[in-house]
Amino acid sequence: MSAQLIKGTEIREQILEEITAEVAQIKEKHGVVPGLVTILVGENPASISYVTLKIKTAHRVGFTEIQDTQPVDISEADLLALIDKYNKDDSINGILVQVPLPKHIDDKKVLNAIDPDKDVDGFHPVNVGRLMIGGDEVKFPPCTPAGIQEMIIRAGVETSGAEVVVVGRSNIVGKPIANMMLQKGKGANATVTIVHTRTKDLAAHCKRADILIVAAGVPDLVKPEWIKPGACVIDVGVNRVGVNEKSGKAILKGDVDFDAAKEIAGCITPVPGGVGPMTITMLMLNTLKSLKFKLGIE
Ligand code: NAP
């Protein structure tokens, strides 16, 4: 039997509609809308297309969006001063600095200069700490892991007591999603294992998973025989495996052998159209939350 498809494209639409409605309500009651600034340094084409999508989505949900593009040779000091300006700007609730930054600028120094209460990406050490503590401490969960958890919740998958296996231990996906799934609360309370390149028997761990979250960046790493029948499989991997000759677009593949896995899993995310669309969606949600924290209504 074929697995239920968890479509990020559909969940994105639901969440963006919810955000749009809430923004309109807040505007009516409080006379303000969330403000998001995106700082882009230089003209990296991949960064430009990602930033363009962020701006489009922010406009769609009714935010004020500032696109601040800086020359590639901006000094680190000037970039830090710019961040300080937005930290102090009351109309801005979220600050994003698109990475990678040019080599003469220290990414870490810049990201750490963002006010943690405007760090809607959730990468500032203060927000990483808040996530680790869990519960009411959490302000801005990082966007891709937050999207994964939201998909699991909206697909109706039971997480309490579930065996969750996370493949990958990066700071942006593996470690935070593992941490989120083991916290007390909705969409969590799971028993979590993280596996990586030094794990002795990857297959054996994956086979135990009621929920298997794969973020390795290796096409078809997870074989169908590693999947427990009926498991929920979340494939975070986005791998360019070629180019479509007709459209000229990249051919994308996940970390899971999707065609075979969908015959075994209970539910599964496709690539593309699975986790991918959730990241910017959760960024919008974090920016809305930031304004709500400020207004004391979250
Ligand atoms: P990363 O920083 O490269 O980390 C990959 C992790 O996977 C590492 O912890 C690595 O282990 C582990 N790993 C790699 N090969 C493995 C193997 N053969 N067996 C077991 N573990 C293995 O990657 P990332 O940033 O987390 O991203 C992972 C994937 O998700 C990429 O394809 C990326 O494009 C995608 N992604 C998608 C979204 C989205 O859709 N919105 C967002 C972020 C990332 P070691 O630590 O031992 O090296």
Coordinates of C-alpha atoms and ligand atoms in Angstrom, one line a residue:
M1 CA 0.0 0.0 0.0
S2 CA 1.2 3.5 -0.8
A3 CA 2.0 5.9 2.1
Q4 CA 0.1 9.0 2.9
L5 CA 2.0 12.0 1.3
I6 CA 2.7 14.8 3.7
K7 CA 2.8 17.8 1.3
G8 CA 4.7 20.8 2.5
T9 CA 3.1 22.8 -0.4
E10 CA -0.4 22.3 1.0
I11 CA 0.6 22.8 4.7
R12 CA 2.4 26.0 3.7
E13 CA -0.8 27.4 2.1
Q14 CA -2.8 26.6 5.3
I15 CA -0.3 28.3 7.6
L16 CA 0.2 31.3 5.4
E17 CA -3.6 31.8 5.3
E18 CA -3.7 31.6 9.2
I19 CA -0.8 34.1 9.4
T20 CA -2.6 36.5 7.0
A21 CA -5.8 36.4 9.0
E22 CA -3.9 37.0 12.3
V23 CA -1.9 39.9 10.8
A24 CA -5.2 41.5 9.7
Q25 CA -6.7 41.1 13.2
I26 CA -3.6 42.6 14.9
K27 CA -3.6 45.5 12.5
E28 CA -7.2 46.3 13.3
K29 CA -6.8 46.0 17.0
H30 CA -3.2 47.4 17.6
G31 CA -2.6 49.4 14.4
V32 CA 0.7 47.6 13.6
V33 CA 1.9 44.8 11.3
P34 CA 5.1 42.7 11.7
G35 CA 8.2 44.2 10.2
L36 CA 10.9 42.1 8.7
V37 CA 14.3 43.2 7.3
T38 CA 16.4 41.1 5.1
I39 CA 20.0 42.1 4.7
L40 CA 21.8 40.8 1.6
V41 CA 25.5 41.4 1.1
G42 CA 26.6 41.2 -2.5
E43 CA 25.0 39.4 -5.4
N44 CA 25.2 35.7 -4.9
P45 CA 22.5 34.3 -7.3
A46 CA 21.3 31.6 -4.9
S47 CA 21.0 34.1 -2.1
I48 CA 19.1 36.5 -4.3
S49 CA 16.5 34.0 -5.3
Y50 CA 16.0 32.8 -1.7
V51 CA 15.7 36.4 -0.5
T52 CA 13.2 37.2 -3.3
L53 CA 11.0 34.4 -2.2
K54 CA 11.2 35.6 1.4
I55 CA 10.1 39.1 0.4
K56 CA 7.3 37.8 -1.8
T57 CA 6.0 35.7 1.1
A58 CA 6.3 38.5 3.6
H59 CA 4.2 40.8 1.3
R60 CA 1.7 38.1 0.8
V61 CA 0.9 37.8 4.5
G62 CA 0.8 41.5 5.0
F63 CA 4.1 42.3 6.7
T64 CA 6.2 45.4 6.2
E65 CA 9.3 44.1 4.4
I66 CA 12.6 46.0 4.0
Q67 CA 15.1 44.6 1.6
D68 CA 18.5 46.1 2.5
T69 CA 21.1 45.2 -0.1
Q70 CA 24.7 46.1 0.7
P71 CA 27.7 46.1 -1.6
V72 CA 30.0 43.0 -1.4
D73 CA 32.8 45.2 0.0
I74 CA 30.9 46.5 3.0
S75 CA 33.2 46.4 6.0
E76 CA 32.4 44.2 9.0
A77 CA 32.1 47.3 11.2
D78 CA 29.6 48.9 8.8
L79 CA 27.5 45.8 8.7
L80 CA 27.5 45.5 12.5
A81 CA 26.4 49.2 12.7
L82 CA 23.5 48.4 10.3
I83 CA 22.4 45.5 12.5
D84 CA 22.6 47.8 15.5
K85 CA 20.3 50.3 13.7
Y86 CA 17.7 47.6 13.0
N87 CA 18.0 46.3 16.6
K88 CA 17.0 49.7 17.8
D89 CA 14.2 50.2 15.2
D90 CA 10.8 49.7 16.9
S91 CA 9.1 48.9 13.6
I92 CA 11.3 45.9 13.0
N93 CA 10.4 42.6 14.6
G94 CA 12.7 40.3 12.6
I95 CA 16.2 40.7 11.3
L96 CA 17.6 38.3 8.7
V97 CA 21.2 38.3 7.4
Q98 CA 21.5 36.1 4.4
V99 CA 24.5 33.8 4.6
P100 CA 27.1 33.1 3.3
L101 CA 28.7 36.4 3.8
P102 CA 31.9 37.5 1.9
K103 CA 35.1 36.1 3.3
H104 CA 36.3 39.3 5.0
I105 CA 33.3 39.2 7.3
D106 CA 33.0 36.9 10.3
D107 CA 29.5 35.2 9.9
K108 CA 29.4 34.3 13.5
K109 CA 30.1 37.8 14.8
V110 CA 27.4 39.2 12.6
L111 CA 24.7 36.7 13.4
N112 CA 25.5 37.1 17.1
A113 CA 25.0 40.8 16.9
I114 CA 21.3 40.4 16.1
D115 CA 19.1 41.2 19.1
P116 CA 18.0 37.6 20.2
D117 CA 14.4 39.0 20.5
K118 CA 14.5 39.8 16.7
D119 CA 16.5 36.7 15.7
V120 CA 13.6 35.0 13.8
D121 CA 16.0 32.5 12.2
G122 CA 16.6 31.2 15.8
F123 CA 20.4 30.7 15.3
H124 CA 21.6 33.2 18.0
P125 CA 23.2 31.3 21.0
V126 CA 20.6 32.7 23.3
N127 CA 17.8 31.2 21.2
V128 CA 19.7 27.9 20.9
G129 CA 19.9 27.9 24.7
R130 CA 16.2 28.7 25.0
L131 CA 15.4 25.8 22.7
M132 CA 17.4 23.5 24.8
I133 CA 15.6 24.5 27.9
G134 CA 12.2 24.1 26.1
G135 CA 8.7 25.0 27.2
D136 CA 7.9 28.7 27.7
E137 CA 11.6 29.6 27.2
V138 CA 11.4 28.9 23.5
K139 CA 10.9 32.1 21.4
F140 CA 12.1 31.3 17.9
P141 CA 12.6 27.6 17.0
P142 CA 14.9 27.4 14.0
C143 CA 12.7 27.4 10.8
T144 CA 13.4 24.0 9.1
P145 CA 13.1 22.0 12.3
A146 CA 10.0 23.9 13.3
G147 CA 8.6 23.1 9.9
I148 CA 9.3 19.4 10.3
Q149 CA 7.6 19.3 13.7
E150 CA 4.6 21.2 12.3
M151 CA 4.3 18.7 9.4
I152 CA 4.3 15.8 11.8
I153 CA 1.7 17.4 14.0
R154 CA -0.6 18.3 11.1
A155 CA -0.2 14.8 9.6
G156 CA -1.7 13.5 12.9
V157 CA 1.3 11.4 13.7
E158 CA 1.5 10.3 17.4
T159 CA 4.8 11.5 18.8
S160 CA 4.4 10.8 22.5
G161 CA 6.4 7.7 23.4
A162 CA 7.4 7.3 19.7
E163 CA 10.9 6.2 18.7
V164 CA 12.4 9.0 16.7
V165 CA 15.6 8.5 14.8
V166 CA 17.3 11.6 13.3
V167 CA 20.0 11.0 10.7
G168 CA 22.4 14.0 10.8
R169 CA 23.7 16.2 13.6
S170 CA 24.0 19.7 12.0
N171 CA 23.2 22.8 14.0
I172 CA 20.5 23.9 11.6
V173 CA 18.5 20.6 11.3
G174 CA 19.7 17.5 13.1
K175 CA 20.5 18.7 16.6
P176 CA 17.6 21.2 16.9
I177 CA 14.9 18.8 15.6
A178 CA 16.2 16.0 17.9
N179 CA 16.1 18.5 20.9
M180 CA 12.5 19.6 19.9
M181 CA 11.2 16.1 19.6
L182 CA 12.4 15.1 23.1
Q183 CA 10.9 18.1 24.9
K184 CA 7.7 17.9 26.9
G185 CA 4.7 19.2 24.9
K186 CA 2.7 18.9 21.7
G187 CA 4.4 17.1 18.8
A188 CA 7.2 15.9 21.1
N189 CA 7.6 13.7 24.2
A190 CA 9.5 11.2 21.9
T191 CA 12.4 8.9 22.6
V192 CA 15.1 10.3 20.4
T193 CA 18.3 8.9 18.8
I194 CA 20.7 10.9 16.6
V195 CA 22.9 9.0 14.1
H196 CA 25.8 10.3 12.0
T197 CA 28.8 9.2 10.0
R198 CA 30.4 7.5 13.0
T199 CA 27.3 5.5 14.0
K200 CA 28.1 1.8 13.9
D201 CA 24.9 0.4 12.4
L202 CA 22.9 3.0 10.8
A203 CA 20.4 0.6 9.3
A204 CA 19.6 -1.0 12.7
H205 CA 18.8 2.4 14.2
C206 CA 16.6 3.5 11.3
K207 CA 14.7 0.2 11.4
R208 CA 13.5 1.0 15.0
A209 CA 12.1 4.4 14.1
D210 CA 8.4 5.1 14.3
I211 CA 9.4 8.5 13.0
L212 CA 12.5 8.7 10.8
I213 CA 13.9 12.2 10.1
V214 CA 16.7 12.2 7.5
A215 CA 18.9 15.3 7.1
A216 CA 22.2 14.0 5.7
G217 CA 22.5 15.5 2.2
V218 CA 23.3 12.1 0.6
P219 CA 20.9 11.0 -2.2
D220 CA 19.1 7.7 -1.5
L221 CA 21.1 7.1 1.7
V222 CA 18.1 5.5 3.4
K223 CA 17.1 2.2 1.8
P224 CA 13.6 0.8 1.8
E225 CA 14.6 -2.1 4.0
W226 CA 15.7 0.3 6.7
I227 CA 12.2 1.6 7.1
K228 CA 9.8 0.1 9.7
P229 CA 6.5 -0.7 8.0
G230 CA 4.0 2.1 8.8
A231 CA 6.7 4.6 9.9
C232 CA 6.5 8.3 9.3
V233 CA 9.5 9.3 7.1
I234 CA 10.5 13.0 6.9
D235 CA 13.1 13.5 4.2
V236 CA 14.9 16.8 4.7
G237 CA 17.6 16.2 2.1
V238 CA 17.8 18.4 -1.0
N239 CA 20.3 17.0 -3.5
R240 CA 20.9 18.2 -7.0
V241 CA 21.5 15.1 -9.0
G242 CA 21.3 16.6 -12.5
V243 CA 19.7 19.1 -14.8
N244 CA 16.5 18.7 -16.7
E245 CA 17.5 19.2 -20.3
K246 CA 14.1 20.7 -21.4
S247 CA 13.6 23.2 -18.5
G248 CA 17.2 23.7 -17.5
K249 CA 16.1 23.3 -13.9
A250 CA 18.0 21.2 -11.4
I251 CA 16.7 17.7 -10.7
L252 CA 16.3 17.3 -7.0
K253 CA 16.4 14.2 -4.9
G254 CA 16.0 13.5 -1.2
D255 CA 18.0 11.4 1.1
V256 CA 15.5 8.6 1.0
D257 CA 14.8 6.2 -1.9
F258 CA 11.3 7.7 -2.2
D259 CA 9.7 5.3 -4.8
A260 CA 10.5 2.2 -2.8
A261 CA 10.0 3.8 0.7
K262 CA 6.5 5.0 -0.1
E263 CA 5.4 1.4 -0.4
I264 CA 6.6 0.7 3.2
A265 CA 6.1 3.9 5.2
G266 CA 2.8 5.0 6.7
C267 CA 3.4 8.6 5.6
I268 CA 6.3 10.3 3.9
T269 CA 7.4 13.7 2.6
P270 CA 8.3 14.1 -1.1
V271 CA 11.3 16.0 -2.4
P272 CA 10.7 18.5 -3.8
G273 CA 7.4 19.8 -2.2
G274 CA 7.9 18.3 1.3
V275 CA 10.0 20.0 4.0
G276 CA 11.4 22.6 1.6
P277 CA 8.4 25.0 1.5
M278 CA 8.1 24.9 5.3
T279 CA 11.2 26.9 6.1
I280 CA 10.1 30.3 4.8
T281 CA 6.6 29.6 6.1
M282 CA 8.0 29.1 9.7
L283 CA 10.1 32.2 9.3
M284 CA 6.9 34.2 8.7
L285 CA 5.4 32.6 11.8
N286 CA 8.5 33.5 13.9
T287 CA 8.3 37.1 12.7
L288 CA 4.6 37.2 13.7
K289 CA 5.4 35.7 17.0
S290 CA 8.1 38.4 17.6
L291 CA 5.5 41.2 17.2
K292 CA 3.1 39.2 19.5
F293 CA 5.7 38.9 22.2
K294 CA 6.3 42.7 21.9
L295 CA 2.6 43.4 22.2
G296 CA 2.3 40.9 25.1
I297 CA -0.3 38.8 23.3
E298 CA 1.7 35.6 22.8
Ligands
NAP1 P1 25.2 19.1 7.0 O1 25.5 20.2 7.8 O2 26.1 18.7 5.9 O3 25.1 17.8 8.0 C1 24.8 16.5 7.5 C2 24.8 15.5 8.6 O4 24.5 14.3 8.1 C3 26.1 15.4 9.4 O5 25.8 15.4 10.7 C4 26.7 14.1 8.9 O6 27.4 13.4 9.8 C5 25.4 13.3 8.5 N1 25.7 12.4 7.4 C6 26.2 12.7 6.2 N2 26.4 11.5 5.5 C7 26.0 10.5 6.3 C8 26.0 9.1 6.2 N3 26.4 8.5 5.1 N4 25.6 8.4 7.2 C9 25.2 9.0 8.4 N5 25.2 10.3 8.6 C10 25.6 11.1 7.6 O7 23.8 19.2 6.4 P2 22.4 20.0 6.8 O8 22.7 21.4 6.7 O9 21.9 19.5 8.1 O10 21.5 19.6 5.6 C11 21.2 18.2 5.4 C12 20.3 18.1 4.1 O11 19.1 18.8 4.3 C13 21.0 18.7 2.9 O12 20.6 18.0 1.7 C14 20.3 20.1 2.8 O13 20.3 20.6 1.5 C15 18.9 19.8 3.3 N6 18.3 21.0 3.9 C16 17.0 21.3 3.5 C17 16.4 22.3 4.1 C18 15.0 22.7 3.6 O14 14.4 21.9 2.9 N7 14.4 23.7 3.9 C19 17.0 23.1 5.1 C20 18.2 22.7 5.5 C21 18.9 21.7 5.0 P3 28.8 14.0 10.5 O15 28.4 15.0 11.5 O16 29.3 12.8 11.2 O17 29.6 14.5 9.3

